[in-house]
Short mmCIF file of C-alpha atoms and ligand atoms in Angstrom, two decimals:
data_model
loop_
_atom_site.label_atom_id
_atom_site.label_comp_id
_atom_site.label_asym_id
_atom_site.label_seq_id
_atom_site.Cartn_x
_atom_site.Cartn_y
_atom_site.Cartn_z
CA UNK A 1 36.23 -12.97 0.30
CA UNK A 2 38.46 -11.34 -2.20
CA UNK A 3 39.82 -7.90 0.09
CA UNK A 4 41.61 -5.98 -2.53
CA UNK A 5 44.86 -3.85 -1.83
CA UNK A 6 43.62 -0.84 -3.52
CA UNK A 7 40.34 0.45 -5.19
CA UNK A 8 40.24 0.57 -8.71
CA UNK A 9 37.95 3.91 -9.94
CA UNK A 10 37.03 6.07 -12.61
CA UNK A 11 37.40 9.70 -10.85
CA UNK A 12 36.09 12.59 -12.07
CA UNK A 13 39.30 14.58 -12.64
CA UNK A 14 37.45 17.74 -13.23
CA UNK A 15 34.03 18.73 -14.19
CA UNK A 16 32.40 20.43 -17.23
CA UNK A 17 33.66 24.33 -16.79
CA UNK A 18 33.81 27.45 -18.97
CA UNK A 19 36.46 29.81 -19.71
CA UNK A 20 35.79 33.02 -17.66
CA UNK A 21 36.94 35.32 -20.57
CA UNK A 22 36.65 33.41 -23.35
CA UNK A 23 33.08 31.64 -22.82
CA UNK A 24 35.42 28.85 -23.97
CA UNK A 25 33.54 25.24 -22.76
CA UNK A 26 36.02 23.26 -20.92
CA UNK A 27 35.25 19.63 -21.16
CA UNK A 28 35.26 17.43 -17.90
CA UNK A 29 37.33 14.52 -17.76
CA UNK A 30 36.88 10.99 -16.11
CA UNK A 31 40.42 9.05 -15.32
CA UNK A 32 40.65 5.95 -14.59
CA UNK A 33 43.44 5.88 -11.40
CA UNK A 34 44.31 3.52 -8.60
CA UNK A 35 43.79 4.57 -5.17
CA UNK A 36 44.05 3.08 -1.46
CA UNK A 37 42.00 0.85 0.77
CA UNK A 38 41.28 3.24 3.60
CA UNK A 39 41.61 1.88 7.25
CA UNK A 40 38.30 0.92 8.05
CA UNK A 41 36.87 2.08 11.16
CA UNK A 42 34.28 0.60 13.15
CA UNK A 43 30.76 0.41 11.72
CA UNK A 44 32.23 0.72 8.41
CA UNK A 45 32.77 -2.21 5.67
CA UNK A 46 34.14 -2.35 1.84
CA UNK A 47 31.51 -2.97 -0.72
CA UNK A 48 32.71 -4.87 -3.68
CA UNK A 49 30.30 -3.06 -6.07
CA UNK A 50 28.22 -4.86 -8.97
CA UNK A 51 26.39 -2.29 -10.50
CA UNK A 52 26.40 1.60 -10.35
CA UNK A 53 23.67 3.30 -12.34
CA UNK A 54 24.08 6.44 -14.02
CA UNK A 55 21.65 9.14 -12.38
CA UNK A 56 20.59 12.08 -13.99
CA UNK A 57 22.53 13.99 -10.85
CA UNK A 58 25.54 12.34 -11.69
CA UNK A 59 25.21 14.23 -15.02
CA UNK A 60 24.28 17.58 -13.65
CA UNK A 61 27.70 17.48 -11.36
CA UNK A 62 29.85 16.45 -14.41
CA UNK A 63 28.60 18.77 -17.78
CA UNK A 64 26.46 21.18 -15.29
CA UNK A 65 28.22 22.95 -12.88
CA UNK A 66 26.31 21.79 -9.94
CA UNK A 67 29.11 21.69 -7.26
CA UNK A 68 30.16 18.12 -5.43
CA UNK A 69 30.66 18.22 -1.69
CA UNK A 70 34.37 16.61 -1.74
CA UNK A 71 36.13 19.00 -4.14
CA UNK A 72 37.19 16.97 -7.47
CA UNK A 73 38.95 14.88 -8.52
CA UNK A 74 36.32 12.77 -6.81
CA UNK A 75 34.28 9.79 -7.82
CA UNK A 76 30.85 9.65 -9.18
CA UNK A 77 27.65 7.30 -8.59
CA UNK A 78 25.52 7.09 -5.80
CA UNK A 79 23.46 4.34 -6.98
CA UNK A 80 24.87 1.03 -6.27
CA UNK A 81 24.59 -2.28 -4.96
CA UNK A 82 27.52 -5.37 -4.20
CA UNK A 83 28.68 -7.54 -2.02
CA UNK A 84 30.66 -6.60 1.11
CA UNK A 85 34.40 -7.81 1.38
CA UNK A 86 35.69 -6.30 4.65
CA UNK A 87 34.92 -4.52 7.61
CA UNK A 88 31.79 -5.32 10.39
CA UNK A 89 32.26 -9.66 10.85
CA UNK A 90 28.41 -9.44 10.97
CA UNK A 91 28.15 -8.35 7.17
CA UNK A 92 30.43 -9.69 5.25
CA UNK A 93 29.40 -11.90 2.18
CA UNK A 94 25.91 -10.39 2.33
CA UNK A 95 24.81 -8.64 -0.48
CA UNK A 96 23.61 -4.95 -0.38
CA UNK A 97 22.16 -1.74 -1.24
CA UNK A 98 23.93 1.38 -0.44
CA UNK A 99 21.47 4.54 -0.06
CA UNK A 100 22.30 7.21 -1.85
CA UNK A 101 21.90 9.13 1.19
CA UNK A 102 22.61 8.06 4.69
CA UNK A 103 21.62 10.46 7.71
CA UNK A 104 23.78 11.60 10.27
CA UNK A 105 21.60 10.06 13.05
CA UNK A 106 22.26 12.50 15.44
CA UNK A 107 20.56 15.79 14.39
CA UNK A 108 17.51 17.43 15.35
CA UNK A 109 15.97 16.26 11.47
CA UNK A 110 17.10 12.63 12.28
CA UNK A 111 15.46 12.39 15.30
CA UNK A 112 12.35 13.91 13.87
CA UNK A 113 12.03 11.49 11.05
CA UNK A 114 13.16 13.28 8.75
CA UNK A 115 16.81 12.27 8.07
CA UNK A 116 16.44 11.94 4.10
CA UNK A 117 16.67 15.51 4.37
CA UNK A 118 19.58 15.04 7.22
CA UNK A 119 22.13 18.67 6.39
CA UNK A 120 25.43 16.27 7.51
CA UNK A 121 24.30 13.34 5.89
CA UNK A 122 26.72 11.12 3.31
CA UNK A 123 26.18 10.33 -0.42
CA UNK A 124 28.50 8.11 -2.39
CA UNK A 125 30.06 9.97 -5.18
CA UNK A 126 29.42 13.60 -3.65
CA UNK A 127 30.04 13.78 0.19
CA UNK A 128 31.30 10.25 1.55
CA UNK A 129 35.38 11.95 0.62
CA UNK A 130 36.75 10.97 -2.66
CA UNK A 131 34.55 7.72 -2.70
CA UNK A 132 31.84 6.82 -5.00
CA UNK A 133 30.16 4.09 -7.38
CA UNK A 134 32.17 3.82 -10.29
CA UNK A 135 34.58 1.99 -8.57
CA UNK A 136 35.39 -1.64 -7.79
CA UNK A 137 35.10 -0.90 -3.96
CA UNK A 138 33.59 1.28 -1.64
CA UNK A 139 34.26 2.08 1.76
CA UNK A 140 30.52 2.68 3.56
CA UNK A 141 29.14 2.93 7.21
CA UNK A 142 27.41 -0.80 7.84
CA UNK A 143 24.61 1.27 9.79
CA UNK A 144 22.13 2.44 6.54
CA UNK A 145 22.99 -0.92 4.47
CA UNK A 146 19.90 -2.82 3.04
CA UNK A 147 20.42 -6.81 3.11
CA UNK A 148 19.68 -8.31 -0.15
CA UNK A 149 18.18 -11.76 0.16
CA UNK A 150 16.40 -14.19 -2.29
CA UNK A 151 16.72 -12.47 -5.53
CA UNK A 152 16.23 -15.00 -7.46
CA UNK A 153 17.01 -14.68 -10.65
CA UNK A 154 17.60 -10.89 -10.70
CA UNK A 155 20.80 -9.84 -11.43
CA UNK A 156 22.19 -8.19 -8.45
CA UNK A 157 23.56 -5.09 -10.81
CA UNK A 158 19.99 -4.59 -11.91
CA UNK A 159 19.15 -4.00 -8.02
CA UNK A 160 21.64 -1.21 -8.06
CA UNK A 161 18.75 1.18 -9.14
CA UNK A 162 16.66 0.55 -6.43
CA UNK A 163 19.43 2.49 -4.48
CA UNK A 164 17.87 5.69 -5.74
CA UNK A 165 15.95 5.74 -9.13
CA UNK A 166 13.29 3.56 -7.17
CA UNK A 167 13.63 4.54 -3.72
CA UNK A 168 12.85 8.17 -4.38
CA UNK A 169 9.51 7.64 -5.39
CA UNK A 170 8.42 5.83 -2.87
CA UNK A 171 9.87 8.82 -0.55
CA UNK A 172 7.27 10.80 -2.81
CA UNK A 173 4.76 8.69 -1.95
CA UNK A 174 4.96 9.23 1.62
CA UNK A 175 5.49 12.75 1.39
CA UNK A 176 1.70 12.47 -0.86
CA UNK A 177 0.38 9.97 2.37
CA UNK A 178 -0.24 7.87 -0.67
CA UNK A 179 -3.47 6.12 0.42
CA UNK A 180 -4.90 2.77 -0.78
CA UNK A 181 -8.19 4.28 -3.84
CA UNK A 182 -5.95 7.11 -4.20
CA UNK A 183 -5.61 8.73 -7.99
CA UNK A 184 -2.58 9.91 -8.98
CA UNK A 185 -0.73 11.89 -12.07
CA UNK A 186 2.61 11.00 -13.03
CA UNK A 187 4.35 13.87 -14.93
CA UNK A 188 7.34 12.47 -16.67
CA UNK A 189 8.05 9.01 -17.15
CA UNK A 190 11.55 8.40 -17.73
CA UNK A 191 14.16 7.17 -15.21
CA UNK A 192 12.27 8.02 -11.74
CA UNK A 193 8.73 8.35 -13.04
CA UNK A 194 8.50 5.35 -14.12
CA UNK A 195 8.83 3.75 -11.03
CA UNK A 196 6.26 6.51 -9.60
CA UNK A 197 4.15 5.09 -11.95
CA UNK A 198 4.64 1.69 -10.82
CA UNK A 199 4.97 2.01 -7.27
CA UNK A 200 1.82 4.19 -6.80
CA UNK A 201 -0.02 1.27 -8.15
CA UNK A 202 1.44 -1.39 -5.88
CA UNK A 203 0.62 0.83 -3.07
CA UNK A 204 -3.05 0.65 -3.91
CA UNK A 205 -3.65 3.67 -5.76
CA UNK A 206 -6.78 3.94 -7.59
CA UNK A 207 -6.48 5.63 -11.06
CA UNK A 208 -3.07 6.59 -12.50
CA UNK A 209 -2.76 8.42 -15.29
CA UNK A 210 0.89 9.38 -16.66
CA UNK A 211 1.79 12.19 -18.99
CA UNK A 212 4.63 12.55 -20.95
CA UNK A 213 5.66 13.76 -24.54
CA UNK A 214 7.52 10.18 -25.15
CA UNK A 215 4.44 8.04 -27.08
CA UNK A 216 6.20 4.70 -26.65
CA UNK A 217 7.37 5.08 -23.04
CA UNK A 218 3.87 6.18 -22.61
CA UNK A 219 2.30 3.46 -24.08
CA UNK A 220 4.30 1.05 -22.59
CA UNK A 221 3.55 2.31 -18.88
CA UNK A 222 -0.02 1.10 -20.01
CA UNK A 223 1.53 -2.42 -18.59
CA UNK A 224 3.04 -1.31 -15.60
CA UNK A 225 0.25 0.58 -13.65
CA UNK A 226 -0.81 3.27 -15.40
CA UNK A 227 -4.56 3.12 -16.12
CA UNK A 228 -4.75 6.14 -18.61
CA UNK A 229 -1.63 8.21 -20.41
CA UNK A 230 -1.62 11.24 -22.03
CA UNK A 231 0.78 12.63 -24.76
CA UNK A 232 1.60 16.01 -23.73
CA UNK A 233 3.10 16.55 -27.29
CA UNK A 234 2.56 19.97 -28.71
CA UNK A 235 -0.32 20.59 -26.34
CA UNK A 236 -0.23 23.28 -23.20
CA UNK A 237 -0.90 23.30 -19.35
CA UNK A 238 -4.49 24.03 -20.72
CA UNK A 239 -5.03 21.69 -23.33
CA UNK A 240 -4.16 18.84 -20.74
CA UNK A 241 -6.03 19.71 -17.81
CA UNK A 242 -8.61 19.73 -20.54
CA UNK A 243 -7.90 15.97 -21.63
CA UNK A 244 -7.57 15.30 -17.93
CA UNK A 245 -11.40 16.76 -17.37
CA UNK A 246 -13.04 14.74 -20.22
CA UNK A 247 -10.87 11.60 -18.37
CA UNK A 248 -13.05 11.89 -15.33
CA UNK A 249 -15.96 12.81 -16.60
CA UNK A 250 -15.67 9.64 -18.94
CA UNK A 251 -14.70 7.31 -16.00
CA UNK A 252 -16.56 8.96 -13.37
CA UNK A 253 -13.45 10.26 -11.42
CA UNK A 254 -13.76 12.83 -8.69
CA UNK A 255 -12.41 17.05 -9.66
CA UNK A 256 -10.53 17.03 -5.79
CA UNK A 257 -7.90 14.89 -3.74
CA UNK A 258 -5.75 14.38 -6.70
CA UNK A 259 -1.86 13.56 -5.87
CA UNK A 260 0.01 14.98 -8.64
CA UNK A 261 3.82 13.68 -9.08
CA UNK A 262 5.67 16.28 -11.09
CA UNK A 263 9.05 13.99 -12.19
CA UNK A 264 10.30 15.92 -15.40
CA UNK A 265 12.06 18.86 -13.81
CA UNK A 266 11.27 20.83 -16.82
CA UNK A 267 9.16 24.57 -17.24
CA UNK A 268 6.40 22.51 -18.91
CA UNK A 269 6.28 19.85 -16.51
CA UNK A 270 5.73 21.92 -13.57
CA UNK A 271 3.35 24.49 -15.48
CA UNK A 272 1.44 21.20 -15.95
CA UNK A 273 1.25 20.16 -12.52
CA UNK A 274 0.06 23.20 -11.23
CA UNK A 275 -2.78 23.37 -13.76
CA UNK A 276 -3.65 20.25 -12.80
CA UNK A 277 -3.70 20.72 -9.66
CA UNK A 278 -6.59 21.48 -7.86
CA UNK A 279 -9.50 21.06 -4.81
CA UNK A 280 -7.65 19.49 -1.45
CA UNK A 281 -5.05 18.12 -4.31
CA UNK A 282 -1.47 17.76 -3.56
CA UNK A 283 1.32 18.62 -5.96
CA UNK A 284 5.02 16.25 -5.48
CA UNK A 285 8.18 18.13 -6.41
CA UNK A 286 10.37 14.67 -7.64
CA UNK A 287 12.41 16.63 -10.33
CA UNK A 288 14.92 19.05 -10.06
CA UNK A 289 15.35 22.14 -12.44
CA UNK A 290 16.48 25.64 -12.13
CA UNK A 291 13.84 27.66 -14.01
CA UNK A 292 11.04 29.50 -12.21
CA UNK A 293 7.67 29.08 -12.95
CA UNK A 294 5.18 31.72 -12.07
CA UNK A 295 1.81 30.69 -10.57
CA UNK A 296 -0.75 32.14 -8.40
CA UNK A 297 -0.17 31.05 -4.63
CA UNK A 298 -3.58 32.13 -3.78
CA UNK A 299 -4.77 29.34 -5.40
CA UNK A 300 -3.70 27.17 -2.80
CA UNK A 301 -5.68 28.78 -0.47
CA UNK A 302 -8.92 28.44 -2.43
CA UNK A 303 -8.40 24.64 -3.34
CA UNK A 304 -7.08 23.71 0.14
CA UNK A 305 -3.80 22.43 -1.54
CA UNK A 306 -0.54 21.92 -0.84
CA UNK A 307 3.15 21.73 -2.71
CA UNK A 308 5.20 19.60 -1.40
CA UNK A 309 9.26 18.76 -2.32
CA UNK A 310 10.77 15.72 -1.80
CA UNK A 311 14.44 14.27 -1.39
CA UNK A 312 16.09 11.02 -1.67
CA UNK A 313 14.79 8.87 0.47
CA UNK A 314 15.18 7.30 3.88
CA UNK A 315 17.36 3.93 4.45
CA UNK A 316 14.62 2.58 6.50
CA UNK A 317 12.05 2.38 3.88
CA UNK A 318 14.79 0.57 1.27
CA UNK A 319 13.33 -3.13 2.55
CA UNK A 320 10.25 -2.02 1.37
CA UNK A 321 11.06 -1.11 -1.94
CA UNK A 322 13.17 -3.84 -2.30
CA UNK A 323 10.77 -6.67 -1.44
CA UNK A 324 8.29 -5.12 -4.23
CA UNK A 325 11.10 -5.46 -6.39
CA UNK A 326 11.46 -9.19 -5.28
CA UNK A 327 7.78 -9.71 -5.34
CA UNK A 328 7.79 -8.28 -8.92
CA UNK A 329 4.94 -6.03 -7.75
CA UNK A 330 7.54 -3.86 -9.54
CA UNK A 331 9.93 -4.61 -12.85
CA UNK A 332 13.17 -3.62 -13.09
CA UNK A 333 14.11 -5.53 -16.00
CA UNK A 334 12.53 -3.55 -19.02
CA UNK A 335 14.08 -0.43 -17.26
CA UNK A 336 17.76 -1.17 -17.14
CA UNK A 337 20.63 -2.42 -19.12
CA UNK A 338 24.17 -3.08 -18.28
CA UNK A 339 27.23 -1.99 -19.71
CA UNK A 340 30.83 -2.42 -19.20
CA UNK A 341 32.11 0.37 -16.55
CA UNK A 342 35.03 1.22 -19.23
CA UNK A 343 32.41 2.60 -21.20
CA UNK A 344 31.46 5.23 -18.86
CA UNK A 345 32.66 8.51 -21.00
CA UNK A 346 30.06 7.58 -23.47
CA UNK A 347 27.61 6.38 -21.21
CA UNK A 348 27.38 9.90 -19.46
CA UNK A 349 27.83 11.82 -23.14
CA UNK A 350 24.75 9.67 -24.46
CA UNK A 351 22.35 9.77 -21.17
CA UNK A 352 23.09 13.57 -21.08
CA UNK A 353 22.45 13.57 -24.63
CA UNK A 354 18.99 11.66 -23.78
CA UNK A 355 17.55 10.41 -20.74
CA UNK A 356 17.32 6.77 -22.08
CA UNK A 357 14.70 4.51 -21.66
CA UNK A 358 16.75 1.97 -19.73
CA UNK A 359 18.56 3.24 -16.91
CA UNK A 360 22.62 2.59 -17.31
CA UNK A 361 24.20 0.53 -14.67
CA UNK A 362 27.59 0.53 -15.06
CA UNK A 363 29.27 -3.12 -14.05
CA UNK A 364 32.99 -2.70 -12.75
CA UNK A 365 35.42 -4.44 -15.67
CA UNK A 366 39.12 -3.33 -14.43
ZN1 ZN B 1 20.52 9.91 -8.19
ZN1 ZN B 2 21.12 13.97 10.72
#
């Protein structure tokens, strides 16, 4: 095993700001710098990463203003997977995912099973110090690490997005109780939604339907577990729910128990959802925005529904996701592509550009 002297990284110098007085946009700036192998302590090893894929978070800390944990100049990427180098005897040369988040263990929430929402837990790229993905190495705690074994002929870079993109959802679905004849919406698509779409099939759900306003993502979900789309294109909360009321009358679907997955993040997402969401239903906040959306609680009440929010998700359930992956009850290939890590200042200008249709992993060439 190759233990390097020092990490090479592309740190996030400083983030996307504004001039106070001026209104003047400051550009952020990625550098790529040298820094040291830290001492490892016990339960930690160094991950020699493969792949780091570019998350829509990533984005929002470096042209949005949402504020990192460790102060900048800091690393990015919390989605990654490699090989460890160094550290715990008992895992090195075994390939890995890292969680994006790793609970604390110790707190009332971790105890309680609910340490994906853990307050002192530890994300690559935000909290875990100055460390993150796009990196050649990373210095983790062994404890959360999921063992990769028999992948075949997937690239182990392509895994990287199972660290988060497709871990989340499956969070979601336990946060639904996803059942086995269950039918489900999928708002959004794109980089998470996708694998909501996906996922909610291989757990047995019955009907899926996915909306979107993206025709050919939409039509291609047709071959990865959605039963029914609809393009949300130029039509409102109304004329959906609409569309979605002729779908069960024509297939004989039921008006209550719906599990609605709201991915998008967006005003018109989430007006969507909670049109759509109705009788002993249950509504999935996956996506993250900061507009408010007005709607009548009461209504909750009346349908016996619930709201629910959702966040990263716990290492335990990573096998899980990771064997569908393996078992190709879900595809990663159509939904990623690789790129040389060098190329990261224009990966992050185009995916904040666009959400692309392949998730970027980034592949470490220092
Ligand atoms: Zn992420
Ligand atoms: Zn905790």
């Amino acid at each position: 095993m190759a233990v390097p002297d020092k990490i090479l990284t592309w740190q996030m110098v400083q983030p996307t700001s504004r001039n106070k007085e001026t209104g003047e946009v400051i550009p952020g700036r990625l550098e790529k710098t040298e820094i040291p192998v830290p001492d490892l302590k016990p339960g930690e090893v160094l991950v020699e990463i493969a792949g780091c894929g570019v998350c829509h978070t990533d984005l929002g800390y470096f042209y949005d203003g949402v504020p990192t944990v460790s102060k900048p100049p800091l690393t990015l990427g919390h989605e990654i997977s490699g090989r460890v180098v160094a550290g715990d005897e008992g895992w090195i040369g075994k390939e890995v995912l890292i969680p994006a988040v790793m609970p604390c263990r110790q707190c009332y929430l971790c105890k309680t099973g609910r340490g994906n929402r853990c307050l002192s837990q530890k994300m690559p790229g935000n909290s875990i110090g100055i460390y993150g993905g796009f990196s050649s190495h990373i210095p983790v705690p062994s404890i959360d690490l999921c063992e990769i074994r028999n992948r075949g002929e997937i690239p182990l870079a392509h895994l990287a997005v199972v660290a988060d993109a497709a871990t989340t959802p499956f969070q979601a679905a336990k946060r639904a109780d996803l059942q086995v004849g269950d039918h489900v919406i999928v708002i959004g698509v794109g980089g998470v939604g996708q694998y909501m779409v996906q996922e909610a099939k291989a757990l047995g759900a019955g009907t899926v339907v996915a909306i979107d306003i993206d025709g050919e993502r939409l039509e291609n979900m047709l071959s990865y577990g959605a039963d029914v789309v609809i393009n949300a294109t130029g039509k409102g909360p109304k004329d959906v729910s609409n569309e979605m009321k002729s779908i069960r009358k024509q297939k004989g679907l039921p008006t209550y128990g719906w599990k609605i997955f709201e991915a998008t993040g967006t005003k018109p997402g989430q007006e969507t959802a909670l049109t759509l969401l109705s009788f002993t239903g249950k509504l999935i906040i996956v996506g993250f925005g900061m507009q408010k959306v007005e709607y009548s609680i009461s209504r909750l009440m009346a349908f016996d529904a619930e709201i629910i929010g959702t966040w990263g998700c716990l290492p335990e359930y990573y096998p899980a996701v990771l064997e569908m992956v393996l078992s190709k009850k879900i595809q990663l290939a159509p939904f990623v592509q690789t790129r040389p890590m060098s190329t990261i200042a224009d990966a992050f200008d185009e995916a904040h550009r666009k959400s692309p249709d392949q998730r970027i992993v980034l592949v470490p060439d220092f």
